[in-house]
XYZ file of C-alpha atoms in Angstrom:
674
model
C 53.113 5.928 -1.569
C 49.839 4.060 -0.981
C 47.039 4.603 -3.244
C 43.095 3.952 -3.137
C 40.669 3.565 -6.203
C 37.532 5.343 -5.301
C 34.992 4.523 -7.443
C 32.121 6.434 -7.379
C 28.512 5.969 -9.124
C 25.609 8.634 -9.544
C 21.970 7.994 -9.884
C 20.191 7.795 -13.316
C 17.256 9.784 -11.905
C 16.650 13.207 -13.475
C 18.904 15.961 -11.765
C 20.626 13.544 -10.336
C 23.794 14.636 -11.137
C 26.163 17.771 -9.955
C 28.852 20.324 -11.164
C 29.276 21.047 -7.302
C 32.815 20.149 -5.658
C 32.954 16.947 -4.347
C 35.226 15.695 -1.295
C 35.938 12.425 0.036
C 37.942 11.289 3.238
C 38.791 8.119 3.954
C 38.734 6.698 7.366
C 40.834 3.510 8.582
C 41.321 1.523 11.509
C 44.750 2.754 11.708
C 44.583 6.195 10.497
C 42.260 9.011 8.272
C 43.016 10.322 4.812
C 43.159 14.227 4.036
C 40.200 15.430 2.298
C 40.641 14.993 -1.321
C 38.654 16.816 -4.466
C 37.439 14.371 -6.505
C 35.804 16.674 -9.295
C 36.092 20.378 -10.352
C 32.850 21.884 -11.334
C 32.140 21.560 -15.583
C 34.629 18.636 -15.600
C 31.517 16.408 -16.723
C 32.094 14.237 -13.917
C 29.258 12.684 -11.531
C 26.558 13.146 -14.368
C 23.454 11.164 -14.421
C 24.220 8.032 -14.369
C 27.911 7.967 -14.659
C 30.289 6.048 -12.895
C 33.559 7.715 -12.265
C 37.015 6.445 -10.671
C 39.743 8.314 -9.086
C 43.027 7.874 -6.857
C 43.535 9.044 -3.355
C 46.792 8.849 -2.196
C 47.993 8.666 1.262
C 51.792 8.904 2.732
C 50.973 5.277 4.364
C 48.459 3.033 4.851
C 45.218 3.461 6.376
C 44.553 0.025 7.970
C 41.215 -1.515 7.333
C 38.703 1.344 5.769
C 35.747 1.595 8.479
C 33.979 4.767 7.033
C 33.758 7.397 4.096
C 33.085 11.213 4.536
C 31.451 12.674 1.689
C 30.863 16.245 1.227
C 30.116 18.347 -1.429
C 30.345 22.144 -1.998
C 28.280 24.562 -3.484
C 29.438 25.969 -7.071
C 27.128 28.357 -8.011
C 23.723 27.690 -7.351
C 22.000 24.496 -5.144
C 22.744 21.230 -7.204
C 21.720 18.199 -5.475
C 23.526 15.077 -6.222
C 22.051 11.380 -5.969
C 25.247 8.793 -4.944
C 24.281 5.132 -5.440
C 27.436 3.704 -4.010
C 30.994 4.223 -3.758
C 33.622 1.522 -3.662
C 37.284 1.709 -2.643
C 40.120 -0.514 -3.760
C 43.045 -0.856 -1.302
C 46.620 -1.043 -2.035
C 46.009 -4.585 -1.466
C 43.837 -5.076 -4.177
C 40.643 -5.596 -1.759
C 37.236 -4.087 -2.687
C 34.935 -2.516 -0.121
C 31.332 -1.572 -0.911
C 30.077 1.513 0.587
C 25.901 1.874 -0.333
C 24.524 5.075 -0.489
C 21.289 5.629 -2.205
C 21.084 8.988 -0.748
C 20.816 12.788 -2.106
C 23.684 14.819 -1.199
C 22.317 18.042 -0.231
C 23.793 21.711 0.882
C 27.361 21.621 2.491
C 26.717 19.107 4.822
C 28.986 15.672 5.346
C 27.453 12.404 4.937
C 29.443 9.406 6.652
C 29.229 6.184 4.994
C 29.826 2.822 6.383
C 30.827 -0.387 4.433
C 28.152 -2.442 3.432
C 28.419 -5.383 5.428
C 25.183 -5.412 7.848
C 26.041 -5.794 11.711
C 23.588 -6.058 14.599
C 24.015 -2.931 17.421
C 25.702 -5.682 19.739
C 28.352 -6.941 17.139
C 29.864 -3.388 17.200
C 32.926 -3.412 19.284
C 35.086 -0.385 17.936
C 34.335 3.336 19.244
C 34.366 4.784 15.982
C 31.439 2.054 14.884
C 29.210 2.737 17.948
C 29.431 6.493 17.778
C 28.591 6.351 14.123
C 25.488 4.474 14.655
C 24.400 6.712 17.926
C 25.004 9.909 15.350
C 23.087 8.488 12.496
C 20.147 7.476 14.399
C 20.407 11.103 16.453
C 20.377 13.068 13.388
C 17.400 10.943 11.857
C 14.937 11.063 14.812
C 15.422 15.171 14.426
C 14.349 14.990 10.749
C 11.687 12.196 11.077
C 9.244 12.938 13.549
C 5.910 11.752 14.685
C 2.908 13.887 13.888
C -1.351 13.328 14.971
C -2.861 14.297 11.604
C -6.081 13.718 12.816
C -6.806 12.316 16.515
C -7.435 8.834 16.766
C -5.329 8.444 13.395
C -2.086 6.598 13.401
C 0.730 8.837 13.873
C 2.017 10.079 10.269
C 5.558 12.082 9.266
C 5.695 15.678 10.686
C 5.707 17.433 7.365
C 2.730 19.562 5.812
C 3.940 19.403 2.066
C 5.853 17.032 0.130
C 8.729 19.318 -0.239
C 8.930 19.730 3.167
C 9.895 15.971 3.348
C 13.327 14.441 4.133
C 15.086 14.848 0.483
C 15.771 11.020 0.482
C 12.076 10.241 0.891
C 10.613 12.397 -1.745
C 9.385 11.107 -5.078
C 12.023 11.905 -7.901
C 9.715 14.038 -9.755
C 6.740 15.754 -7.814
C 4.895 16.433 -10.469
C 4.382 12.710 -11.457
C 2.446 12.101 -8.113
C 0.500 15.450 -8.167
C -2.907 14.148 -7.509
C -4.969 17.071 -8.981
C -2.526 17.163 -12.020
C -2.992 13.072 -12.532
C -6.795 13.346 -12.215
C -7.057 16.299 -14.923
C -4.942 14.471 -17.284
C -7.051 10.976 -16.597
C -10.219 12.912 -17.148
C -8.365 14.313 -20.338
C -7.461 11.415 -21.251
C -10.676 9.547 -20.992
C -12.596 11.913 -22.932
C -15.053 12.963 -20.249
C -14.122 16.558 -19.559
C -17.327 17.474 -21.328
C -19.301 16.078 -18.274
C -17.007 17.547 -15.551
C -18.998 20.650 -14.576
C -22.441 18.686 -14.917
C -23.014 18.222 -10.813
C -26.833 17.735 -10.268
C -27.210 16.523 -13.701
C -28.508 12.861 -13.751
C -27.547 9.955 -16.338
C -30.717 9.013 -18.269
C -30.514 4.928 -17.614
C -27.669 2.493 -17.011
C -26.756 2.380 -20.922
C -26.158 5.989 -20.318
C -23.166 5.426 -18.124
C -21.566 4.049 -21.261
C -20.873 7.754 -22.458
C -18.134 7.893 -20.012
C -16.803 4.055 -19.924
C -16.030 2.851 -23.643
C -13.224 4.704 -24.547
C -11.132 3.057 -21.927
C -12.896 -0.754 -21.401
C -10.885 -3.761 -20.733
C -11.784 -7.274 -19.922
C -12.706 -7.059 -16.477
C -14.584 -3.769 -16.752
C -16.202 -5.021 -19.733
C -17.635 -7.870 -18.177
C -18.674 -6.179 -15.108
C -20.602 -4.020 -17.199
C -22.698 -6.505 -18.742
C -23.072 -8.729 -15.821
C -23.395 -6.451 -12.871
C -27.002 -6.755 -12.527
C -26.384 -10.887 -11.680
C -26.372 -12.059 -8.374
C -23.317 -14.164 -8.900
C -21.134 -11.016 -10.146
C -22.349 -9.468 -6.823
C -21.172 -12.406 -4.771
C -18.261 -12.847 -6.479
C -16.593 -9.756 -5.699
C -17.019 -10.461 -2.373
C -14.296 -12.861 -2.901
C -11.940 -11.817 -5.696
C -13.140 -7.921 -6.255
C -11.439 -4.730 -4.955
C -12.314 -5.498 -1.309
C -12.182 -8.989 -0.961
C -11.573 -9.020 3.049
C -15.409 -8.262 4.044
C -17.186 -11.883 3.764
C -16.819 -14.065 6.613
C -18.409 -17.698 7.500
C -21.764 -17.236 9.365
C -22.554 -19.863 11.730
C -25.370 -17.703 13.921
C -27.503 -15.053 12.651
C -27.073 -12.025 14.472
C -30.236 -10.683 16.209
C -29.847 -7.392 14.524
C -30.556 -9.413 11.530
C -33.785 -11.500 11.588
C -33.591 -13.685 8.382
C -36.121 -16.447 8.765
C -35.926 -19.660 6.479
C -39.149 -18.973 4.925
C -37.800 -15.662 3.842
C -35.036 -17.487 1.735
C -36.162 -21.322 1.351
C -36.265 -20.568 -2.848
C -32.650 -19.873 -2.844
C -31.325 -22.856 -0.723
C -31.009 -25.948 -3.299
C -29.727 -28.666 -0.567
C -33.345 -29.145 0.733
C -31.966 -27.985 3.903
C -33.269 -25.355 5.898
C -31.777 -22.134 6.669
C -30.753 -23.157 10.131
C -29.068 -26.710 8.875
C -27.157 -24.696 6.069
C -26.005 -22.559 8.573
C -24.583 -25.504 10.704
C -23.298 -27.187 7.425
C -20.908 -24.117 6.712
C -22.753 -22.821 3.446
C -24.023 -19.013 5.024
C -21.521 -16.067 4.620
C -22.236 -12.363 5.901
C -20.678 -9.197 5.172
C -21.442 -6.649 7.651
C -20.920 -2.903 7.341
C -21.634 -1.849 10.605
C -18.513 0.345 10.583
C -20.701 2.666 8.403
C -23.223 3.250 11.194
C -23.209 6.984 12.217
C -20.775 8.023 9.853
C -21.630 11.639 8.289
C -22.439 12.161 4.596
C -20.684 14.568 2.203
C -22.494 17.979 2.833
C -20.233 19.944 1.160
C -22.367 20.801 -1.638
C -25.711 22.064 -0.595
C -26.778 21.602 -4.093
C -26.572 17.726 -3.571
C -28.026 15.859 -0.659
C -25.776 12.801 -0.726
C -26.802 9.482 1.791
C -24.620 6.526 3.150
C -25.807 3.275 4.781
C -24.850 0.485 7.135
C -26.186 -2.447 5.513
C -25.701 -6.567 6.273
C -25.804 -8.964 3.712
C -26.619 -12.708 3.787
C -24.538 -14.893 0.983
C -25.462 -18.379 0.031
C -23.035 -20.832 -1.233
C -25.172 -22.793 -3.797
C -24.289 -26.346 -4.949
C -21.948 -25.077 -7.855
C -19.899 -23.398 -5.237
C -21.063 -19.971 -6.489
C -21.684 -17.275 -3.614
C -25.002 -15.733 -4.191
C -26.717 -12.762 -1.970
C -30.258 -14.364 -0.468
C -31.047 -11.284 1.796
C -29.950 -7.814 2.457
C -31.177 -5.241 5.024
C -29.479 -1.702 4.371
C -29.866 -0.666 8.332
C -28.133 -2.230 11.806
C -31.691 -1.608 13.466
C -34.175 -3.936 12.107
C -38.003 -2.898 12.037
C -40.640 -2.136 9.327
C -39.303 0.883 7.919
C -36.040 -1.247 7.386
C -37.127 -4.244 5.524
C -35.148 -6.884 4.677
C -34.512 -7.179 0.877
C -34.606 -10.855 -0.951
C -33.992 -12.137 -4.404
C -37.718 -12.617 -4.667
C -38.806 -9.018 -4.358
C -39.425 -6.660 -7.329
C -36.640 -6.495 -9.633
C -35.484 -2.841 -8.689
C -36.090 -3.366 -5.235
C -33.448 -5.980 -5.237
C -31.253 -4.120 -7.541
C -31.294 -1.082 -5.531
C -30.468 -3.060 -2.377
C -27.412 -4.719 -4.201
C -26.386 -1.184 -5.279
C -26.725 0.210 -1.814
C -24.077 -2.640 -0.488
C -21.338 -2.000 -3.315
C -21.695 1.496 -2.341
C -20.939 0.700 1.264
C -18.289 -1.667 0.465
C -16.913 1.326 -2.031
C -16.221 3.405 1.330
C -14.859 0.892 3.339
C -12.694 -0.389 0.868
C -11.242 3.323 0.002
C -10.884 4.523 3.802
C -10.270 1.337 5.749
C -9.027 -1.316 3.827
C -6.740 0.694 1.123
C -5.795 4.002 3.112
C -5.685 2.701 6.924
C -4.765 -0.649 6.699
C -1.997 -0.271 4.067
C -0.984 3.080 3.232
C -1.326 4.935 6.926
C 0.107 1.575 8.735
C 3.072 1.183 6.285
C 3.725 4.752 6.847
C 3.909 4.229 10.595
C 6.478 1.007 9.836
C 8.538 3.600 7.752
C 9.048 6.422 10.071
C 9.836 4.015 13.070
C 12.498 2.187 10.779
C 14.264 5.613 9.725
C 14.347 6.756 13.333
C 15.218 3.456 15.188
C 17.005 1.535 12.383
C 20.526 2.746 10.741
C 21.883 1.875 7.195
C 24.054 -0.508 8.851
C 21.247 -2.934 10.265
C 20.181 -5.665 8.070
C 16.515 -5.331 9.133
C 16.978 -1.555 7.342
C 18.731 -3.289 4.508
C 15.733 -5.539 4.141
C 13.030 -3.131 4.820
C 13.968 0.291 2.799
C 12.790 -1.418 -0.632
C 9.182 -1.743 1.062
C 9.179 1.866 2.271
C 10.456 3.381 -1.126
C 7.987 6.329 -1.602
C 5.335 5.622 0.895
C 5.500 8.601 3.178
C 5.800 10.767 -0.130
C 2.464 9.619 -1.369
C 0.937 9.732 1.787
C 1.937 13.647 2.508
C 0.645 14.133 -0.567
C -2.649 12.664 -0.152
C -2.883 14.645 2.810
C -1.700 17.773 1.033
C -4.464 17.303 -2.143
C -6.664 14.395 -1.397
C -7.975 13.789 1.978
C -7.549 16.848 3.536
C -10.153 19.845 3.942
C -12.083 20.780 0.852
C -9.559 17.938 -1.071
C -10.396 15.850 -4.041
C -11.932 13.343 -1.801
C -14.769 15.473 -1.171
C -15.774 15.876 -5.207
C -17.297 12.697 -5.448
C -17.379 10.411 -2.355
C -20.056 10.216 -0.121
C -18.081 9.944 2.598
C -16.287 13.498 1.850
C -16.143 16.170 4.265
C -15.225 14.360 6.999
C -16.918 11.262 6.998
C -13.592 9.355 5.806
C -11.937 10.631 9.121
C -14.432 9.252 11.012
C -14.164 5.833 9.299
C -10.437 5.804 10.140
C -11.123 6.915 13.974
C -14.002 4.126 14.139
C -11.695 1.556 12.237
C -8.890 2.151 14.467
C -10.535 0.820 17.598
C -10.258 -2.803 16.190
C -7.457 -2.475 13.873
C -4.922 -5.366 15.715
C -1.554 -6.607 14.792
C -3.028 -9.987 14.176
C -5.187 -8.648 11.416
C -2.344 -7.865 9.313
C -0.839 -11.615 9.554
C -2.670 -12.728 6.063
C -3.186 -16.561 7.201
C -4.440 -15.585 10.417
C -7.307 -13.184 9.369
C -8.220 -15.444 6.517
C -8.888 -18.638 8.893
C -10.560 -15.800 11.863
C -13.035 -15.582 8.787
C -13.810 -19.403 8.472
C -12.354 -18.753 5.000
C -9.263 -20.811 5.250
C -10.581 -24.233 3.644
C -9.954 -24.161 -0.313
C -12.320 -27.707 -0.379
C -15.194 -25.361 1.194
C -14.573 -22.535 -0.858
C -12.913 -23.128 -4.230
C -12.627 -20.002 -5.829
C -11.357 -17.646 -3.357
C -8.242 -16.493 -5.493
C -7.326 -13.936 -3.377
C -6.991 -15.960 -0.439
C -4.732 -18.911 -2.410
C -2.662 -16.517 -4.075
C -2.090 -14.526 -0.903
C -1.168 -17.328 1.149
C 1.841 -18.590 -1.828
C 2.765 -15.114 -1.722
C 2.898 -14.520 2.372
C 4.751 -18.036 2.631
C 7.373 -17.068 -0.009
C 7.818 -13.302 1.903
C 8.027 -15.646 5.196
C 10.583 -17.793 3.541
C 12.782 -14.725 2.318
C 12.563 -13.095 5.727
C 13.314 -16.331 7.627
C 16.545 -16.495 5.613
C 17.659 -13.105 5.932
C 17.188 -13.295 9.840
C 18.507 -16.575 9.824
C 21.928 -14.997 8.635
C 22.173 -12.364 11.056
C 20.348 -13.803 14.312
C 21.830 -17.109 15.779
C 19.174 -17.438 18.308
C 16.454 -16.097 20.129
C 19.013 -14.021 22.501
C 20.356 -12.035 19.636
C 16.807 -10.677 18.890
C 16.509 -9.864 22.538
C 19.985 -8.445 22.922
C 19.084 -6.198 19.545
C 18.309 -2.843 21.175
C 17.841 -1.307 17.742
C 15.087 -3.843 16.996
C 13.432 -3.587 20.210
C 13.382 0.189 19.838
C 11.965 -0.204 16.528
C 8.961 -2.044 17.147
C 8.400 -0.236 20.562
C 8.189 2.954 18.310
C 5.662 1.105 15.950
C 3.085 0.417 18.785
C 3.769 3.118 21.476
C 4.041 6.506 19.232
C 2.803 5.306 15.424
C -0.282 3.572 17.064
C -0.680 6.014 19.933
C -0.201 3.005 22.022
C -3.855 2.194 21.724
C -5.075 -0.881 24.042
C -6.752 -2.221 21.405
C -3.935 -2.782 18.872
C -2.206 -5.319 20.373
C 0.398 -4.754 18.541
C 3.951 -6.173 20.328
C 6.425 -3.658 21.870
C 9.486 -6.185 22.286
C 10.376 -9.371 20.442
C 11.754 -12.329 22.134
C 12.416 -14.855 19.609
C 13.528 -15.399 15.818
C 9.968 -16.837 15.313
C 8.035 -13.550 16.059
C 10.759 -11.142 14.200
C 10.196 -13.181 11.056
C 6.505 -13.040 11.399
C 6.697 -8.864 12.016
C 9.030 -8.382 9.476
C 6.629 -10.629 7.075
C 3.799 -8.532 8.212
C 5.806 -5.273 7.265
C 6.851 -6.786 4.083
C 3.697 -8.418 2.894
C 1.600 -5.328 3.819
C 3.655 -2.939 1.587
C 3.686 -5.083 -1.271
C 1.015 -7.787 -1.543
C -1.851 -6.808 0.562
C -1.668 -3.419 -1.277
C -1.663 -4.681 -4.743
C -4.555 -6.868 -3.690
C -6.864 -4.053 -3.129
C -5.606 -1.260 -5.167
C -4.802 -2.346 -8.789
C -8.179 -3.599 -9.604
C -9.982 -0.177 -8.638
C -10.499 0.446 -12.805
C -11.341 -2.960 -13.083
C -14.153 -3.002 -10.500
C -15.396 0.393 -9.920
C -15.413 1.794 -13.268
C -18.716 0.892 -14.183
C -20.509 3.567 -11.733
C -23.541 1.484 -10.883
C -21.340 -1.685 -9.700
C -19.678 0.930 -7.467
C -20.855 4.209 -6.547
C -19.056 6.344 -4.656
C -22.090 8.433 -3.382
C -25.911 7.943 -3.385
C -28.288 10.845 -3.987
C -31.226 9.455 -2.492
C -31.890 7.772 1.052
C -32.025 3.774 1.233
C -35.334 2.705 0.836
C -37.725 2.212 3.677
C -40.408 0.298 1.718
C -40.961 -2.311 -0.679
C -42.543 -2.308 -3.923
C -41.608 1.582 -4.516
C -38.447 1.763 -6.069
C -38.360 2.564 -9.919
C -35.543 2.597 -12.870
C -36.191 6.793 -12.518
C -35.434 6.287 -8.649
C -32.460 4.128 -9.055
C -30.712 6.639 -11.952
C -31.549 9.689 -9.484
C -30.161 7.960 -6.481
C -26.537 7.211 -8.609
C -23.986 10.003 -8.791
C -24.784 12.555 -11.090
C -22.466 13.392 -14.183
C -19.768 15.324 -12.943
C -19.376 12.943 -9.689
C -18.900 10.220 -11.951
C -16.444 11.777 -13.696
C -14.023 12.571 -11.127
C -14.841 9.137 -9.605
C -13.489 7.505 -12.696
C -10.482 9.755 -12.813
C -9.972 8.398 -9.615
C -10.048 5.032 -9.998
C -8.026 5.057 -13.393
C -5.421 6.937 -11.856
C -5.155 4.848 -9.016
C -5.313 1.647 -10.872
C -1.548 2.876 -12.779
C 1.386 1.270 -11.729
C 4.619 4.312 -11.244
C 6.940 4.855 -14.261
C 9.896 2.228 -13.729
C 8.129 0.394 -11.360
C 10.128 -2.310 -8.907
C 7.917 -5.186 -8.497
C 8.039 -7.887 -5.548
C 11.663 -9.278 -5.322
C 13.705 -6.431 -7.407
C 16.254 -4.916 -5.692
C 18.436 -2.710 -7.925
C 19.793 -0.631 -5.142
C 22.021 -3.441 -3.642
C 22.087 -2.143 0.235
C 23.109 -5.573 0.939
C 26.885 -6.408 -0.260
C 27.306 -9.811 0.966
C 26.769 -12.912 -1.148
C 24.404 -14.713 1.835
C 21.460 -11.973 1.688
C 21.967 -11.885 -2.239
C 21.653 -15.612 -2.853
C 18.409 -15.434 -0.581
C 17.315 -12.989 -2.929
C 17.891 -14.855 -5.837
C 15.906 -18.002 -3.959
C 12.866 -15.444 -3.222
C 12.776 -14.453 -6.849
C 12.792 -17.653 -8.228
C 9.812 -18.435 -5.801
C 8.076 -15.777 -6.927
C 8.446 -16.491 -10.725
C 6.923 -19.964 -9.797
C 3.939 -18.295 -8.421
C 3.277 -15.950 -11.283
C 3.375 -18.827 -13.758
C 0.751 -20.529 -11.769
C -1.564 -18.004 -11.595
C -0.856 -17.207 -15.373
C -1.793 -20.834 -16.174
C -4.701 -20.958 -13.680
C -6.177 -17.813 -15.582
C -5.914 -19.117 -19.053
C -8.905 -18.794 -21.110
C -10.992 -17.376 -17.812
C -13.609 -14.693 -18.592
C -12.662 -13.293 -15.041
C -8.638 -13.943 -14.588
C -7.346 -12.665 -10.919
C -3.767 -11.419 -11.300
C -3.926 -8.614 -8.581
C -1.322 -10.901 -6.235
C 0.605 -12.479 -9.243
C 4.073 -11.215 -8.190
C 5.148 -9.648 -11.297
C 1.864 -7.312 -10.842
C 3.044 -6.623 -7.250
C 5.023 -3.011 -6.657
C 7.696 -3.429 -3.481
C 5.931 -0.873 -1.600
C 2.927 1.691 -1.405
C 3.755 4.337 -3.597
C 0.309 5.228 -5.646
């Protein structure tokens, strides 16, 4: 009598094991086995982290094992089970691997296909085609699109984390509870005594140290000591939390009438402003998107204000980027003066503070929320809806979607919702953040996610011209490493361009992203189809890079750069100055966030800058969705390249007072999960 050895691996998460009845059925090309009970309740099998083996006896050989069916029946009470994988040893001694990495819940049957990746056009048997189709039909019922706000990218149709499909929930919802985490952060930072001091101003800049010193670090301490310096202000446009706003300026916009006479004392090369523009030494950061955004009005006791500044920057002879002119509104006029480094000390300082505050809002809502969190959720939902587990692109992308839909759902539930935590301390709370996303969506294009292209479009691609732009340098290295890895995977499974064109599932995936996820907006220019392997490689590189490196680069530096409140105010309590010579230190302090809002802000940036427990960094793929040798070898080469980049970055950072490590691969999580 032929016998098959079935090995079952249970997950190591808390509560991953089960005491329920577990049955298995082997489906071969010739025959299907009878349903076999693998474990009886309370027999200590299927415990957390366990690997258990069983014998399945059949009356005759089943042929090649194509599928296995798993069924769990309740013993006493609901007891979910996380199955990592199942391996079947045939009577001939061959091993067939069946990746699962799913929660087995209720009393529904789960059908697994062996781990070899297949394109849809490669499936020839009725059984394989039917399994593929039914898996997608089920997923499309579970992973539904929903519009959270008009003008937003579409999101998952779930109001709470608990409503999500079990497979994409966090292992422990408690670990990602924003209210709990913020409260913990505030308690750990010893700032809870200031929490309820809304409307209570600090006494002076030094007074902010009362909520800062206990958790200081190298970069944040440096920021605290040097934040008023023009060098530190300019440096953050290159390597701070939001290094995506600066671009080369070859012609001043009419709305920003800076003259040579205004800035000539700041220019070092004996050139006029016009000549410096032509020489490529002038840069600009324009926060036009902030114009017309409503300021937070949720607290009637505190008026809050926003601005839409423009900042002109100059690369001096030491290649430092320094501010030389700031206008705090988009429309020039007598009540909207251009502030200069030669102005009174506090006039110039407050102008820079306003730029930093506006940068904070654009960073949080556009650079961070929209362009990493929300777009990665779009890619994730489309993936689940259109790519079955056997598809090589599903296997490639699934580690880079891990917990993304869950963290976004939790954010909509607690953070960015009406009366959410975002309203407590942010000047764009109460609806301004929604307006910002809606405005940003009108200029959000697919090509703006292609890292080399967006760097080049901003005129910042020359390392010789701008030698200390580490965000660019490290980002390009990681982009190329990701692209090389994606190319390796694509080359394994797609022999030519015709294979891409004939892959109906990958075509449905990209169409779902554009037509539903991005709501088919004319401006977005997301492709609705892919015609070549080159296009597919670029598209998948965008998905992986955005979820990993792009998010890491703009998320995990938040405590470093934003914990010193005057350097990154989350709100302003006085309007922008309309005249020069009237700003005092007292006015600046009264403009900055009060004690209560400062504490909420500090708790937020600390919590958002923490890695997840048991974080999986770029290239770490413990779940073996790929079972073949070729993709595993590609993963090995990917890890080698990433390690080389990490070593280069570590070597460059040695001895630096301001090390840049946000794009070191050993600090880049695989996915957007915080």
